[in-house]
């Protein structure tokens, strides 16, 4: 097999396990195939620069990456390269600069680690520049189609579950309603998975509608059973009863989900009189040491992605299906958004446990 020089970049929001995937790519590409691996800084932005911003990744530097949170390469979820924000306030298509950066580095192929949005962008650039792209899915939201696991999801679920475990005791001590607001963007995977594991009494996800009256009915039902507290987990993208999204505009003018916990608290308190508190878990779900499962998935994906390059099977994404790594064409992966299935096992399990999950 001939010598290759490959690039690797992380794109979109960070999560735990990205570094474990970078390590696996280096182990396989350098250790097995004796290729060269260049780590590209700050997602595609590293390729826009001239000279491109990249570092050579060696076997001796990657050992501790297995446990390190974040991404050693940096990343961004800002700045679509096709409408890149320039310093003078205008927007500019920088895709050709990225293609030029790939060639300037002399890359034979590139591995992009990203969520569905990043993957769509990377694929468009690869198609335009005829670049050899292989993709690895990552996102705490776990909403990339076709794959059962994306890197980062399991760690986020562990963090949210631990938060519920902690809230449980303080809720019981004070006879309170405790609301935990978690991330997940447009899908409720973190909320439903952590909610079941962490013993929530109410799980609210964007895929299923709810009523405040039925949440208050749940409080009453529990009181009749001699239970004086209620644990609620709500996904950030859950809407108001009227169907409006709850969003905040941050200091940079960016619009993000946020505030559904407070919305619910006000209404639950007004309707039931229960003392209610809100915890917004936020970026704690993205940071920290990856769970063993995320390390495993990241390692398997990293090795398989390099093997795809060895086979010259480009325009494919590695996925986790039935305990196996399977590669699928990237267009197939990004064509299917993976929301929580309202008639799936998790929903049935939650309802079977007596959890209020909406109507
Ligand atoms: O997509 C990952 C994610 O963490 C979402 O769950 C969340 O809505 C969003 O990113 C937060 O983005 P930012 O880091 O820009 O605040």
Coordinates of C-alpha atoms in Angstrom, one line a residue, residues 27-359:
X27 CA -2.7 4.8 15.8
X28 CA -4.2 3.2 12.7
X29 CA -2.8 5.5 10.0
X30 CA 0.7 6.0 11.4
X31 CA 1.0 2.8 13.4
X32 CA -0.5 0.3 10.9
X33 CA -0.1 2.0 7.5
X34 CA 2.9 4.2 8.2
X35 CA 1.0 7.3 6.7
X36 CA 1.4 10.9 7.7
X37 CA -1.5 12.5 9.6
X38 CA -2.1 16.3 9.7
X39 CA -4.4 17.7 12.3
X40 CA -6.3 20.8 10.9
X41 CA -7.0 23.6 13.4
X42 CA -10.4 25.0 14.1
X43 CA -12.5 23.0 11.6
X44 CA -12.4 24.1 8.0
X45 CA -11.1 27.5 9.1
X46 CA -7.6 26.0 9.4
X47 CA -7.7 25.2 5.6
X48 CA -8.8 28.8 4.7
X49 CA -5.5 30.2 5.9
X50 CA -2.5 30.5 3.7
X51 CA -0.4 28.6 4.7
X52 CA -3.1 26.3 6.2
X53 CA -3.0 25.9 10.0
X54 CA -2.2 22.2 10.6
X55 CA 0.0 20.1 12.9
X56 CA 1.6 16.8 12.3
X57 CA 0.2 14.2 14.6
X58 CA 2.7 11.6 15.8
X59 CA 2.1 8.3 17.7
X60 CA 4.1 9.5 20.7
X61 CA 1.8 12.5 21.3
X62 CA -1.6 10.8 21.3
X63 CA -1.6 8.4 24.3
X64 CA -3.4 10.6 26.8
X65 CA -5.9 11.8 24.2
X66 CA -8.1 8.8 25.1
X67 CA -9.3 10.5 28.3
X68 CA -9.1 14.2 27.3
X69 CA -12.3 16.1 26.8
X70 CA -12.9 18.6 24.0
X71 CA -10.8 18.6 20.9
X72 CA -7.1 19.2 20.7
X73 CA -7.6 20.6 17.2
X74 CA -10.2 23.2 18.1
X75 CA -13.5 23.5 16.4
X76 CA -16.3 25.9 15.6
X77 CA -20.0 25.8 15.1
X78 CA -20.0 29.3 13.5
X79 CA -19.2 30.5 10.1
X80 CA -20.7 28.5 7.3
X81 CA -17.8 28.5 4.7
X82 CA -20.3 29.2 1.9
X83 CA -21.4 32.4 3.6
X84 CA -18.4 33.1 5.8
X85 CA -18.7 36.3 8.0
X86 CA -15.9 38.7 7.1
X87 CA -14.5 41.4 9.3
X88 CA -16.2 44.2 7.3
X89 CA -19.6 42.6 8.1
X90 CA -20.1 41.1 4.6
X91 CA -20.4 37.3 3.9
X92 CA -18.2 35.5 1.5
X93 CA -18.0 32.1 -0.1
X94 CA -14.7 30.7 1.2
X95 CA -15.2 27.1 -0.1
X96 CA -12.5 27.5 -2.8
X97 CA -10.0 28.7 -0.1
X98 CA -10.6 25.4 1.8
X99 CA -10.1 23.3 -1.4
X100 CA -6.9 25.2 -2.0
X101 CA -5.8 24.5 1.6
X102 CA -6.4 20.8 1.1
X103 CA -4.1 20.8 -2.0
X104 CA -1.5 23.1 -0.4
X105 CA -1.1 20.5 2.4
X106 CA -0.8 17.8 -0.3
X107 CA -3.6 15.7 1.3
X108 CA -4.7 12.4 -0.3
X109 CA -7.8 12.3 1.9
X110 CA -9.5 14.0 4.8
X111 CA -11.5 12.7 7.8
X112 CA -14.2 15.1 9.0
X113 CA -15.6 14.5 12.5
X114 CA -18.9 16.3 12.7
X115 CA -22.7 16.4 13.2
X116 CA -25.3 16.4 10.4
X117 CA -24.8 20.2 9.7
X118 CA -21.0 20.0 9.4
X119 CA -21.2 16.8 7.4
X120 CA -23.5 18.4 4.8
X121 CA -21.1 21.4 4.5
X122 CA -18.0 19.1 4.3
X123 CA -19.6 16.9 1.7
X124 CA -20.6 19.9 -0.5
X125 CA -17.0 21.2 -0.4
X126 CA -15.6 17.7 -1.1
X127 CA -18.0 17.3 -4.1
X128 CA -17.1 20.8 -5.4
X129 CA -13.3 20.3 -5.1
X130 CA -13.3 16.5 -5.8
X131 CA -11.7 15.9 -2.4
X132 CA -11.5 12.5 -0.8
X133 CA -13.7 12.7 2.3
X134 CA -14.5 10.2 5.0
X135 CA -16.8 11.2 7.9
X136 CA -17.2 10.2 11.5
X137 CA -20.4 11.2 13.3
X138 CA -20.3 13.1 16.6
X139 CA -22.9 15.0 18.5
X140 CA -24.3 14.9 22.0
X141 CA -27.7 15.3 20.4
X142 CA -27.4 11.8 18.7
X143 CA -29.6 13.0 15.8
X144 CA -27.4 11.9 12.9
X145 CA -29.3 9.4 10.8
X146 CA -28.4 5.8 10.3
X147 CA -26.0 5.5 13.3
X148 CA -27.2 4.2 16.7
X149 CA -24.3 6.1 18.5
X150 CA -22.6 9.3 17.7
X151 CA -19.5 10.2 19.7
X152 CA -20.3 12.3 22.8
X153 CA -23.9 11.2 23.3
X154 CA -23.2 8.6 26.0
X155 CA -21.1 11.0 28.1
X156 CA -23.8 13.6 27.9
X157 CA -26.4 11.0 29.0
X158 CA -24.2 10.0 31.9
X159 CA -23.9 13.6 33.0
X160 CA -27.6 14.3 32.8
X161 CA -28.3 11.0 34.6
X162 CA -26.0 11.9 37.4
X163 CA -27.6 15.3 37.7
X164 CA -31.0 13.6 38.1
X165 CA -29.6 11.3 40.7
X166 CA -28.4 14.3 42.7
X167 CA -31.6 16.3 42.2
X168 CA -33.7 13.4 43.4
X169 CA -32.4 13.6 47.0
X170 CA -32.7 17.4 47.3
X171 CA -36.2 17.3 45.7
X172 CA -37.3 14.7 48.3
X173 CA -35.8 16.5 51.2
X174 CA -37.6 19.8 50.4
X175 CA -40.8 18.3 48.8
X176 CA -40.1 20.2 45.6
X177 CA -40.6 19.9 41.9
X178 CA -37.2 19.9 40.3
X179 CA -36.9 20.6 36.6
X180 CA -33.7 19.7 34.8
X181 CA -33.3 21.3 31.3
X182 CA -31.0 19.4 29.1
X183 CA -29.5 20.0 25.6
X184 CA -30.4 18.0 22.4
X185 CA -31.3 20.7 19.9
X186 CA -34.3 19.4 18.0
X187 CA -34.3 15.8 19.3
X188 CA -35.1 14.5 22.7
X189 CA -32.5 11.6 22.9
X190 CA -30.6 13.0 25.9
X191 CA -33.8 13.7 27.9
X192 CA -35.5 10.4 27.3
X193 CA -32.4 8.3 27.8
X194 CA -31.2 10.1 31.0
X195 CA -34.8 10.5 32.2
X196 CA -35.4 6.7 32.2
X197 CA -32.0 6.0 33.7
X198 CA -32.2 8.8 36.3
X199 CA -35.8 8.0 37.5
X200 CA -37.6 11.1 36.2
X201 CA -41.3 11.2 36.8
X202 CA -41.9 13.5 33.8
X203 CA -39.9 13.5 30.6
X204 CA -40.7 16.1 28.0
X205 CA -39.2 15.8 24.5
X206 CA -39.9 17.9 21.4
X207 CA -41.3 14.9 19.6
X208 CA -44.3 14.5 21.9
X209 CA -46.7 17.3 23.0
X210 CA -47.8 17.7 26.7
X211 CA -50.1 19.8 28.9
X212 CA -49.3 21.6 32.1
X213 CA -52.6 20.2 33.5
X214 CA -51.4 16.6 33.0
X215 CA -48.0 17.4 34.7
X216 CA -50.0 18.8 37.7
X217 CA -52.1 15.7 37.6
X218 CA -48.9 13.7 37.9
X219 CA -48.0 15.7 41.0
X220 CA -51.4 14.9 42.6
X221 CA -51.1 11.2 41.7
X222 CA -47.7 11.0 43.4
X223 CA -49.0 12.8 46.5
X224 CA -51.8 10.3 46.7
X225 CA -49.1 7.6 46.7
X226 CA -47.3 9.4 49.6
X227 CA -44.6 10.9 47.4
X228 CA -44.0 14.5 48.0
X229 CA -41.7 15.5 45.1
X230 CA -41.5 15.4 41.3
X231 CA -38.5 15.1 39.1
X232 CA -38.9 16.6 35.6
X233 CA -36.4 16.4 32.7
X234 CA -37.1 18.6 29.7
X235 CA -35.3 18.9 26.4
X236 CA -34.3 22.4 25.4
X237 CA -36.3 22.3 22.2
X238 CA -39.6 21.5 23.9
X239 CA -42.2 24.2 23.0
X240 CA -44.7 26.1 25.0
X241 CA -48.2 24.7 25.3
X242 CA -49.1 27.0 22.5
X243 CA -46.4 25.5 20.3
X244 CA -43.9 28.4 20.4
X245 CA -40.1 27.6 20.6
X246 CA -38.4 29.0 23.7
X247 CA -35.2 30.7 22.7
X248 CA -32.7 33.2 24.0
X249 CA -30.4 35.6 22.1
X250 CA -27.0 35.6 23.6
X251 CA -24.5 38.4 23.9
X252 CA -23.3 38.0 20.3
X253 CA -26.8 38.1 19.0
X254 CA -26.9 34.3 18.4
X255 CA -30.2 32.6 18.9
X256 CA -30.2 29.4 20.9
X257 CA -32.7 27.2 22.7
X258 CA -33.0 28.1 26.4
X259 CA -35.7 28.9 29.0
X260 CA -38.2 26.1 28.7
X261 CA -37.4 25.0 32.3
X262 CA -38.4 28.4 33.6
X263 CA -41.4 28.5 31.4
X264 CA -42.6 25.2 32.9
X265 CA -41.7 26.2 36.5
X266 CA -43.9 29.3 36.4
X267 CA -46.8 27.4 35.1
X268 CA -46.4 24.3 37.3
X269 CA -46.1 26.5 40.3
X270 CA -49.2 28.6 39.3
X271 CA -51.3 25.5 38.6
X272 CA -50.3 23.2 41.5
X273 CA -48.8 25.6 44.1
X274 CA -45.7 23.3 44.3
X275 CA -42.4 24.9 45.2
X276 CA -40.4 24.5 42.0
X277 CA -36.7 24.9 41.1
X278 CA -34.9 24.8 37.8
X279 CA -31.4 23.5 36.9
X280 CA -30.1 24.2 33.4
X281 CA -27.3 21.7 32.7
X282 CA -25.8 23.5 29.7
X283 CA -22.3 22.9 28.4
X284 CA -21.4 20.6 31.3
X285 CA -23.0 17.9 29.1
X286 CA -20.4 18.6 26.4
X287 CA -17.3 18.8 28.5
X288 CA -15.4 16.3 30.6
X289 CA -13.8 12.9 30.3
X290 CA -15.5 10.6 27.8
X291 CA -17.4 7.6 29.1
X292 CA -16.0 4.1 28.3
X293 CA -18.7 3.7 25.6
X294 CA -17.8 7.0 23.9
X295 CA -14.1 6.0 24.0
X296 CA -15.0 2.6 22.5
X297 CA -17.2 4.1 19.7
X298 CA -14.6 6.8 19.0
X299 CA -11.8 4.3 18.7
X300 CA -13.8 1.9 16.5
X301 CA -14.9 4.8 14.2
X302 CA -11.3 6.2 14.0
X303 CA -9.8 2.8 13.0
X304 CA -12.7 2.1 10.5
X305 CA -12.4 5.6 8.9
X306 CA -8.7 5.1 8.2
X307 CA -9.5 1.6 6.7
X308 CA -12.0 3.3 4.4
X309 CA -9.3 5.5 3.1
X310 CA -7.0 2.5 2.7
X311 CA -9.8 0.9 0.5
X312 CA -10.2 4.3 -1.2
X313 CA -13.9 4.1 -0.3
X314 CA -14.6 7.8 -0.1
X315 CA -17.8 9.8 0.5
X316 CA -18.7 7.4 3.2
X317 CA -19.5 7.8 6.9
X318 CA -18.8 5.2 9.6
X319 CA -21.8 4.3 11.7
X320 CA -22.7 2.0 14.6
X321 CA -25.3 -0.6 13.8
X322 CA -26.1 -3.7 15.8
X323 CA -22.7 -3.8 17.5
X324 CA -20.8 -3.4 14.3
X325 CA -19.2 -0.5 12.5
X326 CA -20.8 -0.2 9.1
X327 CA -20.0 2.4 6.4
X328 CA -22.8 4.2 4.6
X329 CA -22.7 6.8 1.8
X330 CA -22.6 10.3 3.4
X331 CA -25.7 11.5 1.4
X332 CA -27.7 8.6 2.9
X333 CA -26.6 9.5 6.4
X334 CA -27.4 13.2 6.2
X335 CA -30.7 12.6 4.4
X336 CA -32.2 11.0 7.5
X337 CA -32.7 13.1 10.6
X338 CA -32.9 10.9 13.7
X339 CA -35.5 12.1 16.1
X340 CA -36.9 10.0 19.0
X341 CA -39.4 7.5 17.6
X342 CA -42.7 8.2 19.4
X343 CA -43.6 4.5 19.0
X344 CA -40.1 3.1 19.8
X345 CA -38.8 1.1 22.7
X346 CA -37.7 4.1 24.9
X347 CA -41.1 5.7 24.7
X348 CA -42.8 2.4 25.5
X349 CA -40.4 1.8 28.4
X350 CA -41.0 5.3 29.9
X351 CA -44.7 4.9 29.7
X352 CA -44.5 1.3 31.1
X353 CA -42.7 2.8 34.1
X354 CA -45.5 5.2 34.7
X355 CA -43.5 8.3 33.6
X356 CA -45.5 11.1 32.1
X357 CA -44.2 11.7 28.7
X358 CA -46.8 13.8 27.1
X359 CA -50.1 12.9 25.4

